[in-house]
Amino acid sequence: VVSMISLFGTVHISANAVANNLDAVGAIIGQAMGLAIITVVGRCVGAQDMQQVVYYTKKLMLWDYIAQGIANAAVILSLGVVLNMYTLSPETRSLAAELVIIHCAMGILIWPAAFVLPNALRAANDVKFTMIVSIASMACWRVGFSYIIGVRMGMGAIGVWIAMVVDWVCRVTCFVTRFRSGVWKEKYKA
């Protein structure tokens, strides 16, 4: 995907780099929560208490949505000031702002379900499902759509980031459906 970004020129490469730096701020809480949920759910699964798995997964997901919502909103609200710290052309600055807003808005709405929830499934030994969904979604939507929307349709970096969001939507659909179905409960064998 990064090699596709390089096809779009200096403005897109620079804007993508700046946006990636700022997006990491909004996602760092979710990455930490992903590690925490593995530990909490793993202990509940080890105790063979699937009710607690569901309870703590929902509770930690709620806290992650709140924390990531605050962090991503702070990134969006401080975007003008933060972008002043970079030496960017007006075109690069504008594109970087658009990319950050795309990522942070979706970081508030769907990032936790796409990247934290699968850690709960992994901790419950539903590793194969999460791996297959993640790889297939990445290959199909992120890489495939990046080429179609970004390169072929000429949308550039914005097309690549739209493809990224489509990947996230696919993941959310699969992981939320899997969690709600309860099939993951059968993966643990005492």
mmCIF file of C-alpha atoms in Angstrom:
data_model
loop_
_atom_site.group_PDB
_atom_site.id
_atom_site.type_symbol
_atom_site.label_atom_id
_atom_site.label_comp_id
_atom_site.label_asym_id
_atom_site.label_seq_id
_atom_site.Cartn_x
_atom_site.Cartn_y
_atom_site.Cartn_z
ATOM 1 C CA VAL A 1 0.000 0.000 0.000
ATOM 2 C CA VAL A 2 2.844 2.375 0.818
ATOM 3 C CA SER A 3 4.377 1.680 -2.586
ATOM 4 C CA MET A 4 1.077 2.808 -4.144
ATOM 5 C CA ILE A 5 1.251 6.053 -2.162
ATOM 6 C CA SER A 6 4.708 6.669 -3.640
ATOM 7 C CA LEU A 7 3.153 6.624 -7.123
ATOM 8 C CA PHE A 8 1.112 9.728 -6.314
ATOM 9 C CA GLY A 9 4.025 12.144 -5.836
ATOM 10 C CA THR A 10 5.674 14.180 -3.127
ATOM 11 C CA VAL A 11 2.527 15.873 -1.836
ATOM 12 C CA HIS A 12 0.818 12.531 -1.177
ATOM 13 C CA ILE A 13 3.939 10.927 0.279
ATOM 14 C CA SER A 14 4.491 13.829 2.696
ATOM 15 C CA ALA A 15 0.823 14.122 3.664
ATOM 16 C CA ASN A 16 0.635 10.372 4.257
ATOM 17 C CA ALA A 17 3.725 10.481 6.501
ATOM 18 C CA VAL A 18 2.397 13.382 8.563
ATOM 19 C CA ALA A 19 -1.037 11.761 8.869
ATOM 20 C CA ASN A 20 0.496 8.453 9.973
ATOM 21 C CA ASN A 21 2.402 10.253 12.753
ATOM 22 C CA LEU A 22 -0.707 12.024 14.036
ATOM 23 C CA ASP A 23 -2.956 8.988 13.693
ATOM 24 C CA ALA A 24 -0.660 7.014 15.954
ATOM 25 C CA VAL A 25 -1.648 9.366 18.791
ATOM 26 C CA GLY A 26 -5.323 8.497 18.373
ATOM 27 C CA ALA A 27 -4.651 4.764 18.145
ATOM 28 C CA ILE A 28 -2.150 4.333 20.993
ATOM 29 C CA ILE A 29 -4.868 3.932 23.631
ATOM 30 C CA GLY A 30 -6.554 1.254 21.552
ATOM 31 C CA GLN A 31 -3.300 -0.607 21.114
ATOM 32 C CA ALA A 32 -2.775 -0.602 24.874
ATOM 33 C CA MET A 33 -6.358 -1.734 25.448
ATOM 34 C CA GLY A 34 -5.809 -4.546 22.948
ATOM 35 C CA LEU A 35 -3.023 -5.877 25.147
ATOM 36 C CA ALA A 36 -5.071 -5.424 28.309
ATOM 37 C CA ILE A 37 -8.103 -7.234 26.913
ATOM 38 C CA ILE A 38 -5.947 -10.260 26.049
ATOM 39 C CA THR A 39 -4.868 -10.569 29.678
ATOM 40 C CA VAL A 40 -8.312 -10.031 31.188
ATOM 41 C CA VAL A 41 -10.169 -12.306 28.775
ATOM 42 C CA GLY A 42 -7.427 -14.930 28.955
ATOM 43 C CA ARG A 43 -7.789 -15.132 32.724
ATOM 44 C CA CYS A 44 -11.578 -15.408 32.462
ATOM 45 C CA VAL A 45 -11.271 -18.144 29.836
ATOM 46 C CA GLY A 46 -8.735 -19.934 32.023
ATOM 47 C CA ALA A 47 -11.276 -19.835 34.845
ATOM 48 C CA GLN A 48 -13.843 -21.228 32.366
ATOM 49 C CA ASP A 49 -16.174 -18.312 33.098
ATOM 50 C CA MET A 50 -17.593 -17.303 29.712
ATOM 51 C CA GLN A 51 -20.083 -14.944 31.345
ATOM 52 C CA GLN A 52 -17.166 -12.934 32.698
ATOM 53 C CA VAL A 53 -15.516 -12.977 29.257
ATOM 54 C CA VAL A 54 -18.580 -11.318 27.755
ATOM 55 C CA TYR A 55 -18.938 -8.888 30.668
ATOM 56 C CA TYR A 56 -15.314 -7.738 30.669
ATOM 57 C CA THR A 57 -15.063 -7.615 26.891
ATOM 58 C CA LYS A 58 -18.054 -5.292 26.722
ATOM 59 C CA LYS A 59 -16.777 -3.221 29.631
ATOM 60 C CA LEU A 60 -13.264 -2.814 28.216
ATOM 61 C CA MET A 61 -14.639 -2.086 24.748
ATOM 62 C CA LEU A 62 -16.815 0.675 26.213
ATOM 63 C CA TRP A 63 -13.840 2.192 28.020
ATOM 64 C CA ASP A 64 -11.784 1.965 24.849
ATOM 65 C CA TYR A 65 -14.470 3.703 22.804
ATOM 66 C CA ILE A 66 -14.609 6.501 25.375
ATOM 67 C CA ALA A 67 -10.825 6.880 25.649
ATOM 68 C CA GLN A 68 -10.205 6.657 21.917
ATOM 69 C CA GLY A 69 -13.067 9.044 21.295
ATOM 70 C CA ILE A 70 -11.435 11.611 23.543
ATOM 71 C CA ALA A 71 -7.951 11.045 22.072
ATOM 72 C CA ASN A 72 -9.096 11.187 18.453
ATOM 73 C CA ALA A 73 -11.291 14.220 19.091
ATOM 74 C CA ALA A 74 -8.290 15.947 20.686
ATOM 75 C CA VAL A 75 -6.191 15.187 17.601
ATOM 76 C CA ILE A 76 -8.883 16.618 15.317
ATOM 77 C CA LEU A 77 -9.389 19.715 17.484
ATOM 78 C CA SER A 78 -5.654 20.433 17.714
ATOM 79 C CA LEU A 79 -4.987 19.637 14.064
ATOM 80 C CA GLY A 80 -4.432 23.244 12.959
ATOM 81 C CA VAL A 81 -1.904 23.918 15.703
ATOM 82 C CA VAL A 82 -0.093 20.612 15.241
ATOM 83 C CA LEU A 83 0.159 20.981 11.464
ATOM 84 C CA ASN A 84 1.816 24.384 12.030
ATOM 85 C CA MET A 85 4.750 22.474 13.554
ATOM 86 C CA TYR A 86 5.451 20.900 10.158
ATOM 87 C CA THR A 87 6.855 22.768 7.171
ATOM 88 C CA LEU A 88 4.235 21.834 4.602
ATOM 89 C CA SER A 89 3.030 23.329 1.371
ATOM 90 C CA PRO A 90 -0.630 24.416 1.464
ATOM 91 C CA GLU A 91 -1.585 21.442 -0.725
ATOM 92 C CA THR A 92 0.261 18.953 1.497
ATOM 93 C CA ARG A 93 -1.175 20.515 4.644
ATOM 94 C CA SER A 94 -4.716 20.274 3.274
ATOM 95 C CA LEU A 95 -4.299 16.637 2.222
ATOM 96 C CA ALA A 96 -2.692 15.707 5.545
ATOM 97 C CA ALA A 97 -5.612 17.296 7.407
ATOM 98 C CA GLU A 98 -8.117 15.338 5.307
ATOM 99 C CA LEU A 99 -6.278 12.064 5.950
ATOM 100 C CA VAL A 100 -6.069 12.704 9.698
ATOM 101 C CA ILE A 101 -9.779 13.540 9.862
ATOM 102 C CA ILE A 102 -10.664 10.352 7.962
ATOM 103 C CA HIS A 103 -8.562 8.235 10.320
ATOM 104 C CA CYS A 104 -9.577 9.929 13.558
ATOM 105 C CA ALA A 105 -13.291 10.013 12.732
ATOM 106 C CA MET A 106 -13.228 6.306 11.935
ATOM 107 C CA GLY A 107 -10.951 5.754 14.935
ATOM 108 C CA ILE A 108 -13.775 7.043 17.102
ATOM 109 C CA LEU A 109 -16.494 5.034 15.364
ATOM 110 C CA ILE A 110 -15.049 1.666 14.348
ATOM 111 C CA TRP A 111 -11.354 1.230 15.179
ATOM 112 C CA PRO A 112 -11.927 -0.437 18.580
ATOM 113 C CA ALA A 113 -14.279 -3.078 17.157
ATOM 114 C CA ALA A 114 -11.878 -3.729 14.273
ATOM 115 C CA PHE A 115 -8.682 -4.048 16.326
ATOM 116 C CA VAL A 116 -9.430 -4.454 20.057
ATOM 117 C CA LEU A 117 -12.374 -6.876 19.883
ATOM 118 C CA PRO A 118 -10.403 -9.481 17.883
ATOM 119 C CA ASN A 119 -7.893 -9.603 20.751
ATOM 120 C CA ALA A 120 -10.710 -10.817 23.010
ATOM 121 C CA LEU A 121 -11.498 -13.514 20.455
ATOM 122 C CA ARG A 122 -7.810 -14.462 20.247
ATOM 123 C CA ALA A 123 -7.604 -14.715 24.022
ATOM 124 C CA ALA A 124 -10.570 -17.106 23.875
ATOM 125 C CA ASN A 125 -8.575 -19.291 21.450
ATOM 126 C CA ASP A 126 -10.437 -18.154 18.331
ATOM 127 C CA VAL A 127 -7.122 -17.310 16.718
ATOM 128 C CA LYS A 128 -7.611 -18.972 13.352
ATOM 129 C CA PHE A 129 -10.797 -17.038 12.588
ATOM 130 C CA THR A 130 -9.296 -13.664 13.484
ATOM 131 C CA MET A 131 -6.151 -14.395 11.465
ATOM 132 C CA ILE A 132 -8.077 -15.465 8.351
ATOM 133 C CA VAL A 133 -10.418 -12.467 8.528
ATOM 134 C CA SER A 134 -7.554 -10.033 9.085
ATOM 135 C CA ILE A 135 -5.433 -11.365 6.215
ATOM 136 C CA ALA A 136 -8.336 -11.726 3.777
ATOM 137 C CA SER A 137 -9.738 -8.310 4.595
ATOM 138 C CA MET A 138 -6.327 -6.674 4.272
ATOM 139 C CA ALA A 139 -5.590 -8.346 0.932
ATOM 140 C CA CYS A 140 -9.013 -7.822 -0.579
ATOM 141 C CA TRP A 141 -10.116 -4.460 0.710
ATOM 142 C CA ARG A 142 -7.035 -2.541 1.768
ATOM 143 C CA VAL A 143 -4.677 -3.631 -1.007
ATOM 144 C CA GLY A 144 -7.252 -4.362 -3.707
ATOM 145 C CA PHE A 145 -9.381 -1.291 -3.151
ATOM 146 C CA SER A 146 -6.304 0.904 -2.709
ATOM 147 C CA TYR A 147 -5.300 -0.028 -6.217
ATOM 148 C CA ILE A 148 -8.805 0.437 -7.641
ATOM 149 C CA ILE A 149 -9.742 3.644 -5.835
ATOM 150 C CA GLY A 150 -6.335 5.221 -5.322
ATOM 151 C CA VAL A 151 -4.505 4.300 -8.518
ATOM 152 C CA ARG A 152 -7.072 3.392 -11.179
ATOM 153 C CA MET A 153 -9.705 5.962 -10.168
ATOM 154 C CA GLY A 154 -7.029 8.586 -9.479
ATOM 155 C CA MET A 155 -8.075 9.462 -5.935
ATOM 156 C CA GLY A 156 -4.516 9.134 -4.662
ATOM 157 C CA ALA A 157 -3.856 8.904 -0.948
ATOM 158 C CA ILE A 158 -7.484 9.639 -0.099
ATOM 159 C CA GLY A 159 -8.508 6.574 -2.118
ATOM 160 C CA VAL A 160 -5.989 4.470 -0.208
ATOM 161 C CA TRP A 161 -7.344 5.719 3.107
ATOM 162 C CA ILE A 162 -10.933 5.078 2.007
ATOM 163 C CA ALA A 163 -9.861 1.513 1.193
ATOM 164 C CA MET A 164 -8.400 1.297 4.702
ATOM 165 C CA VAL A 165 -11.773 2.258 6.179
ATOM 166 C CA VAL A 166 -13.530 -0.348 4.018
ATOM 167 C CA ASP A 167 -11.079 -2.922 5.435
ATOM 168 C CA TRP A 168 -12.006 -1.822 8.945
ATOM 169 C CA VAL A 169 -15.736 -2.096 8.194
ATOM 170 C CA CYS A 170 -15.238 -5.651 6.939
ATOM 171 C CA ARG A 171 -13.308 -6.552 10.091
ATOM 172 C CA VAL A 172 -15.932 -4.999 12.362
ATOM 173 C CA THR A 173 -18.710 -6.880 10.601
ATOM 174 C CA CYS A 174 -16.904 -10.213 10.937
ATOM 175 C CA PHE A 175 -15.639 -9.779 14.505
ATOM 176 C CA VAL A 176 -18.833 -8.359 16.002
ATOM 177 C CA THR A 177 -20.882 -11.084 14.309
ATOM 178 C CA ARG A 178 -18.483 -13.738 15.609
ATOM 179 C CA PHE A 179 -18.514 -12.359 19.159
ATOM 180 C CA ARG A 180 -22.303 -12.089 19.269
ATOM 181 C CA SER A 181 -22.770 -15.586 17.827
ATOM 182 C CA GLY A 182 -20.883 -17.170 20.726
ATOM 183 C CA VAL A 183 -19.090 -19.620 18.409
ATOM 184 C CA TRP A 184 -15.799 -18.535 19.985
ATOM 185 C CA LYS A 185 -16.927 -20.116 23.270
ATOM 186 C CA GLU A 186 -16.538 -23.550 21.686
ATOM 187 C CA LYS A 187 -12.882 -22.907 20.785
ATOM 188 C CA TYR A 188 -11.713 -23.230 24.371
ATOM 189 C CA LYS A 189 -11.114 -26.776 25.502
ATOM 190 C CA ALA A 190 -10.390 -27.224 29.185
#
